[in-house]
């Protein structure tokens, strides 16, 4: 049966639908169902197990905010670790920073990277060929448990908490990340849409509280992550890093000479202001 | 003693061409067996369509979800998907079947009252977000997924008159429903409605009507802390077919149900889970005499299909099927039809009156779609009957070697 519509199945009582112009790629394995199709509004759309993961046209909201907020807050990031993020969009933003000398991306499935190069070339825009980039095909949880290298910024670009990415939301995983953060290092995480799934941000807050001297969340409203603003987790030992004056961020942004479409220093500052119901959920 | 039609050459009143359960299709059973071997289960997708449409017409405004367990068959599912039917799933294997056929997960409900965490996750990852619970332990399994799912609470209405009483093993007593709803509200889990199963193959709709009325009362109970008001009632299955081969009057059966449903609050959407009603008439078993013996007064005929295979419904589903001795000749006399395994329980019919049959003669058994192939075993290392499919939907790819396209 030809499909001309994709209905996301993340929630029972609410959901988004996409007209399918063309199915580009589909694979079904024992563990997951991957569908890539073209939609007039969003370009190529990738759905995993019925849930939209990324689209060609709105991915910059998420990737710019997950990358540039910790990188500009850090000031001199040299070593960056990306867990997940197989599509390469996050990597593309990270390698824009000249101070970065080394990026390791840990991906559980090599096929995801190849698939992304084929179907989402704009996500990585050649970043997979950057000489500073190292690809490790491994379980992210296992990697952080065994690596002894220090990291200035760790970015957790996970999928939904149901499925293979689930360990990337566990307390033990965060503990290992804290262990391998360099002094002044920052961890950022994908934490769901609080209006729809307040439990996720609540659970992460509980884990961060026990592990990090300073932690918080910041927001970005990605069109295809429906239900309003999504929260990104922020954890570090240096409480000053999320209080940087706007002038400092503007100076860093200007001297970095990085083109962005979503990120601005003012959005960076404002993103840490959370709605009251989210503050309450995280106990602040 | 059962008097079999077909005691001799075909009697005029039961010619196979007009046998109602065979959908009026002319079928040359001998030719089928010559080409495809024996035993066979011949599935006619046109009968699946007919049954779906008849029930949909008898229950307008009710969304039908085919209970896959009755006959988990790709052609049946594809046919019903084309008709607009939804699907009632209970296991991960059933989820896998629907996934392979690209069935839109929004058209499915998961109705097993008892699930492992893995079952919930498998269904959720497929995209099914409606589940059924009947107790607090089961409810608590949904705490991690509470923002994604909506539940139906299964209410039990014991029904001793049903062939298969489905309210003994599962279901929350109606009087206990308010407490369970309160628990769900406290946990922030959305219960969107109630479901019940009065049993399979029920004699009349009396219990449906009673259950609908009781559920209507429960739906109207005030729930100040509810996540949302209840808006769904799932009236289960139970819609009967006539195993004597005569056409059932489903419209008359459903008339009291329609009356009872009219009293529901206007926001309530009604679902039903027919399985047997859709599948039973759609499949016909063809089995051959492979041996015969005179034992005392009786002729014993040994067939290549029996209660461990397609006739497993005689054991598990407590059902007897119409048997037509296609080639029997001469005077009817008490006979025994036995299956092919070494077990003495493997007897399909005792003391039936049929004429004499020879090795190679055929027995045709209509009404063998529901809970037959679904529960067949391979005991004695005997293969299951081959399924031949008639009038399969064009969209179905024929990659399954057990599906042979005849028409």
mmCIF file of N, CA and C in Angstrom, chain A residues 63-148:
data_model
loop_
_atom_site.group_PDB
_atom_site.id
_atom_site.type_symbol
_atom_site.label_atom_id
_atom_site.label_comp_id
_atom_site.label_asym_id
_atom_site.label_seq_id
_atom_site.Cartn_x
_atom_site.Cartn_y
_atom_site.Cartn_z
ATOM 1 N N UNK A 63 20.465 21.906 16.564
ATOM 2 C CA UNK A 63 21.907 21.677 16.520
ATOM 3 C C UNK A 63 22.704 22.923 16.908
ATOM 4 N N UNK A 64 22.224 24.087 16.487
ATOM 5 C CA UNK A 64 22.961 25.300 16.868
ATOM 6 C C UNK A 64 22.886 25.533 18.372
ATOM 7 N N UNK A 65 21.733 25.277 18.952
ATOM 8 C CA UNK A 65 21.600 25.535 20.394
ATOM 9 C C UNK A 65 22.326 24.489 21.233
ATOM 10 N N UNK A 66 22.341 23.242 20.773
ATOM 11 C CA UNK A 66 23.043 22.214 21.544
ATOM 12 C C UNK A 66 24.564 22.415 21.426
ATOM 13 N N UNK A 67 25.028 22.983 20.307
ATOM 14 C CA UNK A 67 26.477 23.145 20.111
ATOM 15 C C UNK A 67 26.985 24.487 20.642
ATOM 16 N N UNK A 68 26.407 25.601 20.174
ATOM 17 C CA UNK A 68 27.036 26.905 20.417
ATOM 18 C C UNK A 68 26.873 27.397 21.848
ATOM 19 N N UNK A 69 25.805 27.031 22.522
ATOM 20 C CA UNK A 69 25.638 27.531 23.894
ATOM 21 C C UNK A 69 26.775 27.037 24.797
ATOM 22 N N UNK A 70 27.074 25.727 24.858
ATOM 23 C CA UNK A 70 28.212 25.329 25.700
ATOM 24 C C UNK A 70 29.565 25.769 25.135
ATOM 25 N N UNK A 71 29.699 25.792 23.807
ATOM 26 C CA UNK A 71 31.018 26.118 23.240
ATOM 27 C C UNK A 71 31.367 27.589 23.486
ATOM 28 N N UNK A 72 30.413 28.496 23.290
ATOM 29 C CA UNK A 72 30.701 29.910 23.564
ATOM 30 C C UNK A 72 30.797 30.172 25.061
ATOM 31 N N UNK A 73 30.034 29.446 25.871
ATOM 32 C CA UNK A 73 30.120 29.637 27.321
ATOM 33 C C UNK A 73 31.491 29.171 27.831
ATOM 34 N N UNK A 74 31.994 28.098 27.231
ATOM 35 C CA UNK A 74 33.288 27.590 27.663
ATOM 36 C C UNK A 74 34.408 28.570 27.316
ATOM 37 N N UNK A 75 34.353 29.146 26.148
ATOM 38 C CA UNK A 75 35.351 30.150 25.765
ATOM 39 C C UNK A 75 36.516 29.585 24.979
ATOM 40 N N UNK A 76 37.131 28.534 25.458
ATOM 41 C CA UNK A 76 38.278 27.939 24.760
ATOM 42 C C UNK A 76 38.130 26.416 24.655
ATOM 43 N N UNK A 77 37.053 25.943 24.072
ATOM 44 C CA UNK A 77 36.887 24.479 24.012
ATOM 45 C C UNK A 77 37.884 23.877 23.022
ATOM 46 N N UNK A 78 38.628 22.878 23.466
ATOM 47 C CA UNK A 78 39.580 22.223 22.576
ATOM 48 C C UNK A 78 39.139 20.795 22.260
ATOM 49 N N UNK A 79 38.641 20.103 23.277
ATOM 50 C CA UNK A 79 38.272 18.702 23.067
ATOM 51 C C UNK A 79 36.767 18.519 23.294
ATOM 52 N N UNK A 80 36.077 18.058 22.262
ATOM 53 C CA UNK A 80 34.610 17.926 22.316
ATOM 54 C C UNK A 80 34.228 16.466 22.074
ATOM 55 N N UNK A 81 33.322 15.978 22.904
ATOM 56 C CA UNK A 81 32.803 14.612 22.762
ATOM 57 C C UNK A 81 31.315 14.679 22.438
ATOM 58 N N UNK A 82 30.940 14.035 21.332
ATOM 59 C CA UNK A 82 29.520 13.949 20.958
ATOM 60 C C UNK A 82 29.078 12.500 21.107
ATOM 61 N N UNK A 83 28.044 12.290 21.900
ATOM 62 C CA UNK A 83 27.471 10.941 22.018
ATOM 63 C C UNK A 83 26.177 10.920 21.213
ATOM 64 N N UNK A 84 26.116 10.055 20.233
ATOM 65 C CA UNK A 84 24.930 9.993 19.365
ATOM 66 C C UNK A 84 25.058 10.988 18.223
ATOM 67 N N UNK A 85 23.927 11.587 17.865
ATOM 68 C CA UNK A 85 23.971 12.617 16.823
ATOM 69 C C UNK A 85 24.480 12.104 15.496
ATOM 70 N N UNK A 86 24.016 10.933 15.128
ATOM 71 C CA UNK A 86 24.493 10.260 13.923
ATOM 72 C C UNK A 86 24.343 11.057 12.648
ATOM 73 N N UNK A 87 23.403 12.006 12.630
ATOM 74 C CA UNK A 87 23.149 12.713 11.374
ATOM 75 C C UNK A 87 24.238 13.711 11.012
ATOM 76 N N UNK A 88 25.089 14.086 11.990
ATOM 77 C CA UNK A 88 26.217 14.982 11.690
ATOM 78 C C UNK A 88 25.900 16.460 11.799
ATOM 79 N N UNK A 89 24.666 16.810 12.108
ATOM 80 C CA UNK A 89 24.284 18.217 12.217
ATOM 81 C C UNK A 89 24.999 18.919 13.366
ATOM 82 N N UNK A 90 25.118 18.225 14.465
ATOM 83 C CA UNK A 90 25.801 18.786 15.633
ATOM 84 C C UNK A 90 27.294 18.953 15.340
ATOM 85 N N UNK A 91 27.853 17.937 14.701
ATOM 86 C CA UNK A 91 29.270 17.975 14.330
ATOM 87 C C UNK A 91 29.559 19.184 13.429
ATOM 88 N N UNK A 92 28.662 19.423 12.482
ATOM 89 C CA UNK A 92 28.836 20.562 11.565
ATOM 90 C C UNK A 92 28.984 21.866 12.342
ATOM 91 N N UNK A 93 28.180 22.037 13.383
ATOM 92 C CA UNK A 93 28.259 23.270 14.170
ATOM 93 C C UNK A 93 29.523 23.302 15.020
ATOM 94 N N UNK A 94 29.938 22.161 15.555
ATOM 95 C CA UNK A 94 31.107 22.112 16.438
ATOM 96 C C UNK A 94 32.378 22.487 15.669
ATOM 97 N N UNK A 95 32.524 21.946 14.460
ATOM 98 C CA UNK A 95 33.778 22.201 13.741
ATOM 99 C C UNK A 95 33.871 23.633 13.214
ATOM 100 N N UNK A 96 32.786 24.408 13.355
ATOM 101 C CA UNK A 96 32.874 25.832 13.010
ATOM 102 C C UNK A 96 33.763 26.599 13.998
ATOM 103 N N UNK A 97 33.968 26.003 15.182
ATOM 104 C CA UNK A 97 34.764 26.685 16.217
ATOM 105 C C UNK A 97 36.235 26.396 16.002
ATOM 106 N N UNK A 98 37.020 27.457 15.744
ATOM 107 C CA UNK A 98 38.444 27.274 15.435
ATOM 108 C C UNK A 98 39.227 26.753 16.637
ATOM 109 N N UNK A 99 38.759 27.058 17.832
ATOM 110 C CA UNK A 99 39.508 26.612 19.021
ATOM 111 C C UNK A 99 39.461 25.095 19.195
ATOM 112 N N UNK A 100 38.458 24.475 18.581
ATOM 113 C CA UNK A 100 38.296 23.025 18.757
ATOM 114 C C UNK A 100 39.405 22.301 17.996
ATOM 115 N N UNK A 101 40.150 21.487 18.741
ATOM 116 C CA UNK A 101 41.262 20.749 18.134
ATOM 117 C C UNK A 101 40.901 19.301 17.845
ATOM 118 N N UNK A 102 39.909 18.798 18.568
ATOM 119 C CA UNK A 102 39.607 17.374 18.492
ATOM 120 C C UNK A 102 38.108 17.160 18.778
ATOM 121 N N UNK A 103 37.435 16.437 17.904
ATOM 122 C CA UNK A 103 36.046 16.048 18.156
ATOM 123 C C UNK A 103 35.945 14.538 18.004
ATOM 124 N N UNK A 104 35.481 13.871 19.050
ATOM 125 C CA UNK A 104 35.152 12.448 18.920
ATOM 126 C C UNK A 104 33.637 12.318 18.955
ATOM 127 N N UNK A 105 33.118 11.576 17.994
ATOM 128 C CA UNK A 105 31.684 11.298 17.996
ATOM 129 C C UNK A 105 31.498 9.800 18.157
ATOM 130 N N UNK A 106 30.737 9.413 19.175
ATOM 131 C CA UNK A 106 30.509 7.996 19.438
ATOM 132 C C UNK A 106 29.115 7.639 18.937
ATOM 133 N N UNK A 107 29.097 6.732 17.998
ATOM 134 C CA UNK A 107 27.832 6.348 17.372
ATOM 135 C C UNK A 107 27.697 4.838 17.475
ATOM 136 N N UNK A 108 26.522 4.372 17.854
ATOM 137 C CA UNK A 108 26.361 2.933 18.091
ATOM 138 C C UNK A 108 26.259 2.154 16.784
ATOM 139 N N UNK A 109 25.850 2.839 15.715
ATOM 140 C CA UNK A 109 25.566 2.131 14.470
ATOM 141 C C UNK A 109 26.243 2.853 13.296
ATOM 142 N N UNK A 110 27.241 2.219 12.693
ATOM 143 C CA UNK A 110 27.979 2.835 11.586
ATOM 144 C C UNK A 110 27.053 3.163 10.416
ATOM 145 N N UNK A 111 26.020 2.359 10.255
ATOM 146 C CA UNK A 111 25.111 2.558 9.117
ATOM 147 C C UNK A 111 24.394 3.897 9.199
ATOM 148 N N UNK A 112 24.194 4.392 10.433
ATOM 149 C CA UNK A 112 23.497 5.671 10.603
ATOM 150 C C UNK A 112 24.298 6.791 9.944
ATOM 151 N N UNK A 113 25.620 6.749 10.128
ATOM 152 C CA UNK A 113 26.481 7.794 9.559
ATOM 153 C C UNK A 113 26.433 7.744 8.031
ATOM 154 N N UNK A 114 26.511 6.558 7.481
ATOM 155 C CA UNK A 114 26.467 6.418 6.020
ATOM 156 C C UNK A 114 25.117 6.878 5.475
ATOM 157 N N UNK A 115 24.061 6.480 6.191
ATOM 158 C CA UNK A 115 22.718 6.869 5.783
ATOM 159 C C UNK A 115 22.585 8.389 5.800
ATOM 160 N N UNK A 116 23.157 9.024 6.846
ATOM 161 C CA UNK A 116 23.061 10.484 6.958
ATOM 162 C C UNK A 116 23.846 11.177 5.839
ATOM 163 N N UNK A 117 25.006 10.626 5.506
ATOM 164 C CA UNK A 117 25.800 11.230 4.430
ATOM 165 C C UNK A 117 25.014 11.194 3.120
ATOM 166 N N UNK A 118 24.296 10.081 2.918
ATOM 167 C CA UNK A 118 23.549 9.918 1.668
ATOM 168 C C UNK A 118 22.313 10.813 1.623
ATOM 169 N N UNK A 119 21.545 10.786 2.702
ATOM 170 C CA UNK A 119 20.221 11.413 2.642
ATOM 171 C C UNK A 119 20.171 12.796 3.287
ATOM 172 N N UNK A 120 21.109 13.088 4.177
ATOM 173 C CA UNK A 120 21.114 14.393 4.837
ATOM 174 C C UNK A 120 22.487 15.053 4.701
ATOM 175 N N UNK A 121 22.960 15.225 3.464
ATOM 176 C CA UNK A 121 24.306 15.791 3.282
ATOM 177 C C UNK A 121 24.418 17.206 3.859
ATOM 178 N N UNK A 122 23.299 17.952 3.903
ATOM 179 C CA UNK A 122 23.364 19.307 4.453
ATOM 180 C C UNK A 122 23.556 19.307 5.960
ATOM 181 N N UNK A 123 23.211 18.215 6.621
ATOM 182 C CA UNK A 123 23.424 18.160 8.072
ATOM 183 C C UNK A 123 24.907 18.236 8.391
ATOM 184 N N UNK A 124 25.713 17.453 7.709
ATOM 185 C CA UNK A 124 27.144 17.398 8.051
ATOM 186 C C UNK A 124 27.973 18.340 7.171
ATOM 187 N N UNK A 125 27.522 18.625 5.993
ATOM 188 C CA UNK A 125 28.211 19.517 5.048
ATOM 189 C C UNK A 125 29.719 19.305 5.062
ATOM 190 N N UNK A 126 30.132 18.075 4.935
ATOM 191 C CA UNK A 126 31.568 17.766 4.847
ATOM 192 C C UNK A 126 32.261 17.607 6.185
ATOM 193 N N UNK A 127 31.551 17.830 7.294
ATOM 194 C CA UNK A 127 32.199 17.797 8.610
ATOM 195 C C UNK A 127 32.776 16.418 8.944
ATOM 196 N N UNK A 128 32.183 15.363 8.355
ATOM 197 C CA UNK A 128 32.727 14.026 8.627
ATOM 198 C C UNK A 128 34.149 13.881 8.084
ATOM 199 N N UNK A 129 34.538 14.764 7.147
ATOM 200 C CA UNK A 129 35.890 14.695 6.579
ATOM 201 C C UNK A 129 36.851 15.653 7.263
ATOM 202 N N UNK A 130 36.394 16.395 8.269
ATOM 203 C CA UNK A 130 37.260 17.346 8.955
ATOM 204 C C UNK A 130 38.394 16.591 9.646
ATOM 205 N N UNK A 131 39.653 17.040 9.486
ATOM 206 C CA UNK A 131 40.789 16.303 10.087
ATOM 207 C C UNK A 131 40.733 16.235 11.616
ATOM 208 N N UNK A 132 39.987 17.123 12.247
ATOM 209 C CA UNK A 132 39.889 17.101 13.720
ATOM 210 C C UNK A 132 38.882 16.058 14.218
ATOM 211 N N UNK A 133 38.133 15.475 13.273
ATOM 212 C CA UNK A 133 37.021 14.598 13.649
ATOM 213 C C UNK A 133 37.432 13.128 13.738
ATOM 214 N N UNK A 134 36.996 12.472 14.784
ATOM 215 C CA UNK A 134 37.247 11.037 14.971
ATOM 216 C C UNK A 134 35.917 10.343 15.227
ATOM 217 N N UNK A 135 35.643 9.341 14.436
ATOM 218 C CA UNK A 135 34.413 8.584 14.616
ATOM 219 C C UNK A 135 34.709 7.293 15.378
ATOM 220 N N UNK A 136 33.960 7.063 16.432
ATOM 221 C CA UNK A 136 34.100 5.816 17.196
ATOM 222 C C UNK A 136 32.760 5.091 17.121
ATOM 223 N N UNK A 137 32.773 3.876 16.596
ATOM 224 C CA UNK A 137 31.545 3.092 16.561
ATOM 225 C C UNK A 137 31.516 2.244 17.824
ATOM 226 N N UNK A 138 30.705 2.656 18.771
ATOM 227 C CA UNK A 138 30.650 1.965 20.069
ATOM 228 C C UNK A 138 29.382 2.382 20.786
ATOM 229 N N UNK A 139 29.102 1.695 21.848
ATOM 230 C CA UNK A 139 28.013 2.057 22.754
ATOM 231 C C UNK A 139 28.473 3.276 23.559
ATOM 232 N N UNK A 140 27.723 4.366 23.498
ATOM 233 C CA UNK A 140 28.113 5.600 24.165
ATOM 234 C C UNK A 140 28.329 5.415 25.659
ATOM 235 N N UNK A 141 27.463 4.619 26.286
ATOM 236 C CA UNK A 141 27.589 4.395 27.731
ATOM 237 C C UNK A 141 28.902 3.663 28.041
ATOM 238 N N UNK A 142 29.243 2.715 27.166
ATOM 239 C CA UNK A 142 30.479 1.959 27.358
ATOM 240 C C UNK A 142 31.692 2.875 27.141
ATOM 241 N N UNK A 143 31.608 3.755 26.169
ATOM 242 C CA UNK A 143 32.725 4.665 25.873
ATOM 243 C C UNK A 143 33.026 5.567 27.066
ATOM 244 N N UNK A 144 31.975 6.187 27.638
ATOM 245 C CA UNK A 144 32.245 7.107 28.747
ATOM 246 C C UNK A 144 32.702 6.359 30.005
ATOM 247 N N UNK A 145 32.363 5.091 30.088
ATOM 248 C CA UNK A 145 32.801 4.292 31.236
ATOM 249 C C UNK A 145 34.294 3.984 31.144
ATOM 250 N N UNK A 146 34.816 3.894 29.937
ATOM 251 C CA UNK A 146 36.188 3.414 29.777
ATOM 252 C C UNK A 146 37.188 4.501 29.393
ATOM 253 N N UNK A 147 36.726 5.620 28.805
ATOM 254 C CA UNK A 147 37.705 6.616 28.369
ATOM 255 C C UNK A 147 38.329 7.308 29.578
ATOM 256 N N UNK A 148 39.616 7.619 29.451
ATOM 257 C CA UNK A 148 40.311 8.351 30.518
ATOM 258 C C UNK A 148 40.636 9.772 30.067
#
